[in-house]
XYZ file of C-alpha atoms in Angstrom:
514
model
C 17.213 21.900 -8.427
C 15.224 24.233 -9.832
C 12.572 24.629 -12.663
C 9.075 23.852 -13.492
C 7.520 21.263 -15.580
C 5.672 20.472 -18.351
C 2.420 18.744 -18.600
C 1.004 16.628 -20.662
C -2.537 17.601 -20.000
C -3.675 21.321 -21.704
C -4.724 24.002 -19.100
C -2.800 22.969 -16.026
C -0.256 25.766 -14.665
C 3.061 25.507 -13.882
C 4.765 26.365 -11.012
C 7.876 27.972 -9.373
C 9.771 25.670 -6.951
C 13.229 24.449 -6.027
C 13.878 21.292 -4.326
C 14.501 22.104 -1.309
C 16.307 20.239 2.322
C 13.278 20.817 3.979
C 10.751 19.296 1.269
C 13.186 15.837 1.114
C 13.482 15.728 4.987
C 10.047 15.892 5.618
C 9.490 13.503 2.969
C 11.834 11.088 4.278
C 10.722 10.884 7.531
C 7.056 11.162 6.755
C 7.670 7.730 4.650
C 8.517 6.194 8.446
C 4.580 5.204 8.267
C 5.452 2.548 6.257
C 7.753 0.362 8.292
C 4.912 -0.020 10.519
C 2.994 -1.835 7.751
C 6.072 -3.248 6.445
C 7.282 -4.960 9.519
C 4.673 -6.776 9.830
C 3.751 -7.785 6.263
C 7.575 -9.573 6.803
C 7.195 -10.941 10.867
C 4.006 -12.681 10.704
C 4.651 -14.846 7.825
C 7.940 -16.058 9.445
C 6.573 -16.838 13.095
C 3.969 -18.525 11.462
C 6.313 -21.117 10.295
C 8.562 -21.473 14.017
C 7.655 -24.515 15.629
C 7.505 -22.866 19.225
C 5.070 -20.379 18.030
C 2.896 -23.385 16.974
C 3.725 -25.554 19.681
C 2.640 -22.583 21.949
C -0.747 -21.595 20.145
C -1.264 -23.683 17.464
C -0.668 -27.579 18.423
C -2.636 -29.026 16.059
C -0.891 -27.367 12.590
C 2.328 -28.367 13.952
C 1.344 -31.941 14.749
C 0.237 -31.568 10.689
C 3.608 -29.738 9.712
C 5.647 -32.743 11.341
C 3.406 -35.640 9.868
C 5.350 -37.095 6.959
C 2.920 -37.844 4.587
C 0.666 -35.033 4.840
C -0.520 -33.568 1.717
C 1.777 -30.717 0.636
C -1.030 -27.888 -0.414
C -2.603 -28.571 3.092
C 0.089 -28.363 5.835
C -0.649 -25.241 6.964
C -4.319 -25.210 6.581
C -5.887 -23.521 9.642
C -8.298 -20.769 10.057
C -6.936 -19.750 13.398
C -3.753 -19.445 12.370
C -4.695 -17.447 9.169
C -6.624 -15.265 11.687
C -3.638 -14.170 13.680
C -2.740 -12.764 10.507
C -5.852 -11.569 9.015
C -7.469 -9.809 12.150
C -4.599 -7.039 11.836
C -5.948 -5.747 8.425
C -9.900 -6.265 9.848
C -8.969 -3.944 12.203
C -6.969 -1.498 10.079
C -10.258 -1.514 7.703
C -12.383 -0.042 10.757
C -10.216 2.496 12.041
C -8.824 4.262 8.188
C -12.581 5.183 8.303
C -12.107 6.944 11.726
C -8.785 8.090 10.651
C -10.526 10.309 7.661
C -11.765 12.796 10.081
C -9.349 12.744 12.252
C -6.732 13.561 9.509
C -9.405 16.483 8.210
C -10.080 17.718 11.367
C -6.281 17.955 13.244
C -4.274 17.335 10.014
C -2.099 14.446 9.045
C 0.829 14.456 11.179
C -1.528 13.689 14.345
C -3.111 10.730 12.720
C 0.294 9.341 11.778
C 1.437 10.074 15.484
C -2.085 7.963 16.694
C -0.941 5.409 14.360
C 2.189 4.427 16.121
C 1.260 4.565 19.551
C -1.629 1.986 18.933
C 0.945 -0.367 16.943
C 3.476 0.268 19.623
C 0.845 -0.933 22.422
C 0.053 -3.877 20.043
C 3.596 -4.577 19.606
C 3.473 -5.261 23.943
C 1.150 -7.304 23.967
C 2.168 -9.296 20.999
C 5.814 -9.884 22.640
C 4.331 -10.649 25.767
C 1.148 -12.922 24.627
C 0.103 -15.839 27.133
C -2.500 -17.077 25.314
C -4.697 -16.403 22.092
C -6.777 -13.765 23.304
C -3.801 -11.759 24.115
C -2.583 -12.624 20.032
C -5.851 -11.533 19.153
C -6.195 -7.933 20.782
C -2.471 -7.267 20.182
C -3.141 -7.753 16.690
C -6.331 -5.790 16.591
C -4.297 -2.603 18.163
C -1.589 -3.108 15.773
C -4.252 -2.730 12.769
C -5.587 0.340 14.713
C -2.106 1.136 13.867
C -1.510 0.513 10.129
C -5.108 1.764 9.438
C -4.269 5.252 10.457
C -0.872 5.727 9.069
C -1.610 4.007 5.766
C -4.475 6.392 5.688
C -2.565 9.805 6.314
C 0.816 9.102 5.168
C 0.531 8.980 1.502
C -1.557 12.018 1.449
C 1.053 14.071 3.592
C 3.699 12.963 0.985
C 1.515 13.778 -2.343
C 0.777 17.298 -0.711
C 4.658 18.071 0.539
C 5.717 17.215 -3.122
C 6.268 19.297 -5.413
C 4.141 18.363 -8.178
C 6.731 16.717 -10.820
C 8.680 14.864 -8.392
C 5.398 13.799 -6.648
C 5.554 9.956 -7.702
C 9.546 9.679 -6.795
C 8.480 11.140 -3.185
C 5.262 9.012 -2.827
C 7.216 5.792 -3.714
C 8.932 6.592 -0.336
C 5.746 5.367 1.472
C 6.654 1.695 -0.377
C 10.433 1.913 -0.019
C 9.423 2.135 3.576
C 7.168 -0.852 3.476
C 9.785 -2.918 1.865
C 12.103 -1.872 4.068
C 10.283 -3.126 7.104
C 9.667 -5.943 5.043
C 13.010 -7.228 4.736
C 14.263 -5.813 8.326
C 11.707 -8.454 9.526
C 12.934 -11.529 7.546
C 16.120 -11.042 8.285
C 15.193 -11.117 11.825
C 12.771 -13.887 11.963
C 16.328 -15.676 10.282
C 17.919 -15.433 13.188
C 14.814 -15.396 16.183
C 14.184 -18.366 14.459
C 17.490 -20.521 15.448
C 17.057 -19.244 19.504
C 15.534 -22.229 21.073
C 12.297 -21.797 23.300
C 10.219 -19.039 22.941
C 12.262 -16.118 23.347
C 12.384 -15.883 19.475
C 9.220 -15.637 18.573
C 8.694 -13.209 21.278
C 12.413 -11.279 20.318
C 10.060 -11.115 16.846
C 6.948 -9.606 17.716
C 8.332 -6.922 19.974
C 10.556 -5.797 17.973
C 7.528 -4.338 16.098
C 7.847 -1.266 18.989
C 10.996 0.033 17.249
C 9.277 1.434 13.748
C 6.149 2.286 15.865
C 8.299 4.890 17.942
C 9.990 6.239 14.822
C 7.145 7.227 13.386
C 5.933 8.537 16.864
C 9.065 10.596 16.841
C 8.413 11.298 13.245
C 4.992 12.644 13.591
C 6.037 15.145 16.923
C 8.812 17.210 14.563
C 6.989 16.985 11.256
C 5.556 20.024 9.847
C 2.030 19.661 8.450
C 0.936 20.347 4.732
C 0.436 23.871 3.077
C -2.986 21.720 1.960
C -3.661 20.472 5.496
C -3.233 23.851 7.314
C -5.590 25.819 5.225
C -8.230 23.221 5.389
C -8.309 24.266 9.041
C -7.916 27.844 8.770
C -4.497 28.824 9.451
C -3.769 30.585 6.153
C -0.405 32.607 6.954
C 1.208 29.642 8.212
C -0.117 27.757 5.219
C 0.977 30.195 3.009
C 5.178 30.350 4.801
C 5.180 26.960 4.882
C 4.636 26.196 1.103
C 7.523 28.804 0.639
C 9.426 26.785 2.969
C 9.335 23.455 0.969
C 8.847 25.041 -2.350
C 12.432 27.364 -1.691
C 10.933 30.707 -3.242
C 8.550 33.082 -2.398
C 6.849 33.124 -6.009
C 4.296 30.736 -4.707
C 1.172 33.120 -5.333
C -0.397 31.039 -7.415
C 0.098 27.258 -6.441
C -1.159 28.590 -3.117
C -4.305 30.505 -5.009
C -5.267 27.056 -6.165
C -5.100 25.775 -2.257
C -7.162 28.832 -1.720
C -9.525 27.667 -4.249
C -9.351 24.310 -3.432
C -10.368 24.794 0.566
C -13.069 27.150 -0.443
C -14.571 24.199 -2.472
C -13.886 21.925 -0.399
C -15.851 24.016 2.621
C -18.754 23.653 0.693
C -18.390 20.177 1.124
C -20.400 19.641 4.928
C -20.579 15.519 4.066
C -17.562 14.035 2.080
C -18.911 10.680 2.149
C -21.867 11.206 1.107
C -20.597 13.615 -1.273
C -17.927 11.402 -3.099
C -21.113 9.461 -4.154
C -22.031 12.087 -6.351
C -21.841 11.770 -10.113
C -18.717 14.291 -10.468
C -16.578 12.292 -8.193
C -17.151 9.019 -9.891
C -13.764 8.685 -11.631
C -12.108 8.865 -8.244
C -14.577 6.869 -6.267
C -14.219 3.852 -8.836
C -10.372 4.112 -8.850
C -9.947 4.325 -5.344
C -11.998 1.101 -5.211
C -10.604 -0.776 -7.685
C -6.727 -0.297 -7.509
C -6.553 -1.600 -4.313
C -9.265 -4.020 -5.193
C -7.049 -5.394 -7.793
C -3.611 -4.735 -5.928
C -4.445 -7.373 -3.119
C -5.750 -9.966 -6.164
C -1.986 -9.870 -7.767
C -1.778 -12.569 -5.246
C 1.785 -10.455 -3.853
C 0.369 -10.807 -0.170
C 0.729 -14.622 -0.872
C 4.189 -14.333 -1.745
C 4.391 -11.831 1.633
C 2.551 -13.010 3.916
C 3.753 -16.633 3.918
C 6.489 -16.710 1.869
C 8.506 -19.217 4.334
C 5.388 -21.414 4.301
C 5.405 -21.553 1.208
C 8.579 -21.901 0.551
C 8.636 -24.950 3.193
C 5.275 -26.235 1.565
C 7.304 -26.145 -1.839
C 10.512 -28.662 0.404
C 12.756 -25.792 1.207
C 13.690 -26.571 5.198
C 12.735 -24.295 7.660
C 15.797 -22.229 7.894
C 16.238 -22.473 3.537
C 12.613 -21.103 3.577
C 13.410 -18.172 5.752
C 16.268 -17.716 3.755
C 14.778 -17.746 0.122
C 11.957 -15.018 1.817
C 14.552 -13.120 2.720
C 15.843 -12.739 -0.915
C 12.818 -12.136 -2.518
C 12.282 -9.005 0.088
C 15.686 -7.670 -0.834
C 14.720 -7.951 -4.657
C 11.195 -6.327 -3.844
C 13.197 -3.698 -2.448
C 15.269 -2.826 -4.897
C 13.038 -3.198 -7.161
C 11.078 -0.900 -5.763
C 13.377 2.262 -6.473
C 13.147 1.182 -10.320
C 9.410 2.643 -9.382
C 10.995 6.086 -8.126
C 13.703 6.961 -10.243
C 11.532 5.968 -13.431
C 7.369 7.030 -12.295
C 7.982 10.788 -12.713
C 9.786 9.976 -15.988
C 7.978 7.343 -17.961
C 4.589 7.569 -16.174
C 2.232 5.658 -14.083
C 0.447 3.644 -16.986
C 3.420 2.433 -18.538
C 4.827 0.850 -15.163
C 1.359 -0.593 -14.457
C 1.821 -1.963 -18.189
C 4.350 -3.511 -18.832
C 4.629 -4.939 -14.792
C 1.326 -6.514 -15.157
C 2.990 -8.317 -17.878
C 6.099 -9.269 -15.966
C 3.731 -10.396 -13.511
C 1.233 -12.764 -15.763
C 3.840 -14.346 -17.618
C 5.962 -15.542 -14.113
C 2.625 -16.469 -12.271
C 1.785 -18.873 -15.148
C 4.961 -20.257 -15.197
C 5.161 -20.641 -11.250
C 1.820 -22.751 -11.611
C 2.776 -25.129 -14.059
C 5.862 -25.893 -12.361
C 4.460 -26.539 -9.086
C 0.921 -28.452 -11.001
C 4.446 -30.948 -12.606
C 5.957 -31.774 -9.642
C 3.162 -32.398 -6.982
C 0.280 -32.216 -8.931
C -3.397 -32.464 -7.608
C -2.627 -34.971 -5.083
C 0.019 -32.514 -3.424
C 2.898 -35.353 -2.791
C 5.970 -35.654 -4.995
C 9.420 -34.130 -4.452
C 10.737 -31.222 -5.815
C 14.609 -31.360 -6.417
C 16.965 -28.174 -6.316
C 17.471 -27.089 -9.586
C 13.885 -27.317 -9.878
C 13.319 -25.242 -6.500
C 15.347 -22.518 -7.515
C 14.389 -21.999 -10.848
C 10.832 -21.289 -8.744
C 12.584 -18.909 -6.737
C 13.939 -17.303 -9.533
C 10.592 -17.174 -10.592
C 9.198 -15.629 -8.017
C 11.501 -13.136 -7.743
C 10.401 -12.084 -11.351
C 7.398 -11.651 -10.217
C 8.085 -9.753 -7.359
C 10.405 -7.373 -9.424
C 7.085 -6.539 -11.848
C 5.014 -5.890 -8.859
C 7.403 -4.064 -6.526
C 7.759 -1.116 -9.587
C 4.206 -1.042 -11.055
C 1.217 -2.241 -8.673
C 3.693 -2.247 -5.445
C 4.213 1.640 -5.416
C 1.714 2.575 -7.662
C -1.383 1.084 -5.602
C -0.655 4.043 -3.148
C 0.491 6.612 -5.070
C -2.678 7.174 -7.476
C -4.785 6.397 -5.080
C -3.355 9.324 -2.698
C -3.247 12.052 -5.776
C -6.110 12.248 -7.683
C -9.033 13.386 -5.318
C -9.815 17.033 -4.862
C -9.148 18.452 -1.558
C -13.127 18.313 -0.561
C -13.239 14.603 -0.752
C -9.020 13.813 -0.489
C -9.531 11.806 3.297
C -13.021 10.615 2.214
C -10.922 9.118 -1.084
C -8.102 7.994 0.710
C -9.660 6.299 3.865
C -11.732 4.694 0.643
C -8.592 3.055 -0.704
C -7.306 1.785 3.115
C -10.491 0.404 3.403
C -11.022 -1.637 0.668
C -7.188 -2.348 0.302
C -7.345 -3.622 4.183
C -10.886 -5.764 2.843
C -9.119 -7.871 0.329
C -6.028 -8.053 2.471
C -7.841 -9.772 5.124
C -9.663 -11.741 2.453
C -6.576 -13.250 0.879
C -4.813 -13.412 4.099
C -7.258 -15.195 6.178
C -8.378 -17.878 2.929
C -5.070 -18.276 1.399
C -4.103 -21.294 3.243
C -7.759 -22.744 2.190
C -7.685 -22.255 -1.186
C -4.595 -23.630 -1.494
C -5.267 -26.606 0.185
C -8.422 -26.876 -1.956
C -7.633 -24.809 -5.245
C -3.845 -26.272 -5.162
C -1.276 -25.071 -8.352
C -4.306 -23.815 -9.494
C -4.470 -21.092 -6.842
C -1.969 -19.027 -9.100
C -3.589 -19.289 -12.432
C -6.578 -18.228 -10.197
C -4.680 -14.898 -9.406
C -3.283 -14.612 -12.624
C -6.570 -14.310 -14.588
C -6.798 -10.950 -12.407
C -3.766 -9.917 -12.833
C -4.677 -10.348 -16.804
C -8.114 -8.211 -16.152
C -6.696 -5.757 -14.217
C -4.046 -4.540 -16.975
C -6.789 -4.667 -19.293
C -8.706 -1.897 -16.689
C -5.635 0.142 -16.442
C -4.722 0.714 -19.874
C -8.369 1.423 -20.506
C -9.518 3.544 -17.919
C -6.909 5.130 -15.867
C -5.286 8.736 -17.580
C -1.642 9.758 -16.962
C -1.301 12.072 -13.983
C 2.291 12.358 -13.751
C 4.097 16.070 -13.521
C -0.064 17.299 -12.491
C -0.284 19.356 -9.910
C -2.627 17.604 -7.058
C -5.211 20.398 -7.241
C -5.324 20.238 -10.578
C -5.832 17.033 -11.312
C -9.405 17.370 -12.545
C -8.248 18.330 -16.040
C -6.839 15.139 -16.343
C -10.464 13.199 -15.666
C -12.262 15.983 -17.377
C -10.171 15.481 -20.776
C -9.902 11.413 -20.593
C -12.432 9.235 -23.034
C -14.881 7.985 -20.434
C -14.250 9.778 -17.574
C -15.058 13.064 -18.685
C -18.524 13.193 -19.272
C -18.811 12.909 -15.194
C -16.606 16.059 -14.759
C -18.578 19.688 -15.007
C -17.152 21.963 -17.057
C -16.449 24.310 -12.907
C -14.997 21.504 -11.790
C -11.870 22.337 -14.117
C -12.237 26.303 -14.342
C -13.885 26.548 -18.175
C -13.955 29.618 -19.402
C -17.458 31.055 -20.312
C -16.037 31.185 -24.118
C -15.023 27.386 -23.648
C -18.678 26.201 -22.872
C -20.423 28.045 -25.182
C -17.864 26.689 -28.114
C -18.257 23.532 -26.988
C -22.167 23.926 -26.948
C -21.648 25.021 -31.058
């Protein structure tokens, strides 16, 4: 397929390219990274919820699971248990920070490649845990895991990309996540009916399989035309973008990589730089879309989906079962997101799924405030159950194609080269922050906060739309290094961009100055 594109943003180029089998294989298997993170979004959430798993670690929640007239909001109420979840992204939030330099320094495919071998040692001692401490430490590694390839894989994918099929290949990285997502539902389903604690175990290990693939992954990748000139090898840099971009009229997307190393060299302390005025557009929106994308409340629906599901009467094997749907609908949903982003836009999915999103939490909360109210006893019968599946499901549709792929995808393109790892181990960060947050008081606030829990996330999900239509421009069909024009000519955000930063003519400043 060959062609250019067409911006909506005056004074960024076009360029030559083709799609080529290289650029989409790459792609493909560069998106492994997420089935690390997506494999365990979906595994933890349903061994929570197996009664040898608790009988093993966690006596005292299952003695409250079986009692029969426990209060519904609190069953699961435990901060140990919520830390065997939590600690994962605590420890993903330490090491994206260390995985900045080492992604800057020996380029993206090697942090990727560190990234599974950690979660694959996790993954042992997770299958293999005796006690807590052993939980504990294989979560920990696992985190090491995530931390690095969420940090480097989106930015390998924005950078292979050519630049108006950028969102479709980014949303890879999610399909990925999904993907792992629904791989491990559908085997906690069955783990879950093997008596003793093989299944639990058969669970946990299993997490070694996407850790080698993206081991694998990382050993025959190429790395980025970006990535390569950062660190000096130019000629390579230079053959490698006519590899993926299938023509040798690359001269001057690869003049801009010129340009933007050269910068970017300049640049001796990223993070202290990207607290400089002219990177404040970036810096805020690397904060706050993951910031916001953990308070959508989706990690509730992830995380512990078959508790909740079990909290709301579904059985054990009914909740695994209704999890396991709404992973399948994520994950279709989710290529709504990358056969429509490079089309329609990024602010138009945020849009109109933030909507989707508001309108089917609300909904969720008032049926669930009806039938157990604040006391958290009642019964809930089935037409009633599924209608809050259905429900859910909604919900998860709106998020999987706007906030779902999007969170990553912006996030990944709109930093310059000088402060791209800086930006992007930014957005782990913070994104990991909240995660834990959510993750380890979910079970608390629900307890405490009840129905009301999802009205809570719903006034977010209200502000953060708000944010979105008001202060994030349309970067779609923009080439990465470009990007800059886009900040420089949006309401707010421009008055932080110099008029350098986007290559203003001499005649440009001093008719603007008129």
């Amino acid at each position: 397929m060959a062609g250019g594109f067409v911006s909506q943003t005056p004074g960024v180029r076009n360029y030559n390219y083709k799609l080529t089998p290289k650029v989409f294989v790459t792609c493909f298997i560069g998106a492994f990274g997420g089935l690390i993170f997506g494999y365990d979004l979906g595994i933890s959430g349903g061994v929570t919820q197996m009664e040898p798993f608790l009988e093993e670690f966690f006596p005292d929640v299952h003695r409250k699971m079986k009692s029969a007239h426990q209060n519904e909001y609190c069953r699961f109420d435990s901060q140990l248990l919520t830390l065997f979840t939590s600690s994962l992204y605590l420890a993903a939030l330490v090491s994206s920070l260390f995985a900045s330099t080492i992604t800057r320094v020996f380029g993206r495919k090697w942090s990727m490649f560190l990234g599974g071998f950690t979660f694959f040692i996790g993954s042992a001692f997770n299958g293999f845990a005796q006690n807590i401490a052993m939980l504990l430490i294989g979560r920990i590694l696992l985190g090491f895991g995530v931390g690095f390839a969420n940090q480097s894989v989106p930015v390998y994918l924005s950078e292979m990309a050519p630049p108006n099929l950028r969102g479709a290949f980014n949303n890879g990285f999610q399909v990925a996540i999904i993907f792992g997502i629904v791989v491990a539902t559908i085997i906690n389903y069955f783990t879950a009916q093997l008596k003793g604690n093989i299944g639990w175990r058969i669970s946990l290990g299993l997490a070694c399989v996407p850790a080698m693939m993206i081991m694998i992954g990382a050993l025959i990748l190429p790395d980025t035309p970006n990535s390569l000139i950062e660190r000096g090898f130019t000629d390579k840099a230079k053959q490698m973008l006519q590899s993926i971009r299938g023509t040798n009229e690359v001269d001057e997307e690869f003049q801009d990589l010129i340009d933007a190393s050269e910068e970017s060299k300049q640049v001796k302390h990223p993070w202290k730089n990207i607290l400089l005025p002219r990177y404040r557009p970036q810096l805020i929106i690397t904060c706050f879309i993951p910031f916001f994308q953990q308070l959508t409340g989706i990690n509730v629906i992830t995380f512990y989906a078959p508790v909740l599901f079990q909290t709301l009467g579904f059985g054990s094997k009914a909740s695994l079962l209704s999890a396991m749907v709404t992973g399948i609908i994520e994950l279709l949903c989710t290529f709504v997101s990358v056969f429509t982003v490079d089309r329609f836009g990024r602010r138009v999915l945020f849009l109109q799924g933030g909507i989707q999103m508001l309108i089917s939490q609300i909904a969720i909360g008032v049926m669930i405030g009806v039938k157990f109210g604040t006391v958290g006893t009642g019964d809930i019968g089935k037409t009633d159950a599924n209608l809050i599946v259905a429900l859910i499901c909604i919900y998860v549709a709106g998020f999987a194609w706007s906030w779902g792929t999007l969170g990553w995808l912006v996030a990944s393109e709109i930093a310059p080269l000088e402060i791209r790892s800086a930006a992007q181990a930014t957005n782990v960060a913070v994104n990991m922050f909240f995660t834990f947050l959510v993750a380890q008081l979910f079970l608390t606030m629900l307890c405490h906060m009840k129905f009301g829990l999802f009205f809570f996330f719903a006034v977010f999900v209200f502000i953060m739309t708000i944010f979105i239509y008001l202060m994030l421009p349309e970067t779609k069909n923009v080439p990465i290094e470009e990007m800059n024009r886009v900040w420089k000519a949006h309401w707010f955000w421009g008055r932080f961009i110099p008029d350098e930063a986007v290559g203003v003519s001499a005649a440009e400043m001093q008719q603007k100055s008129v």
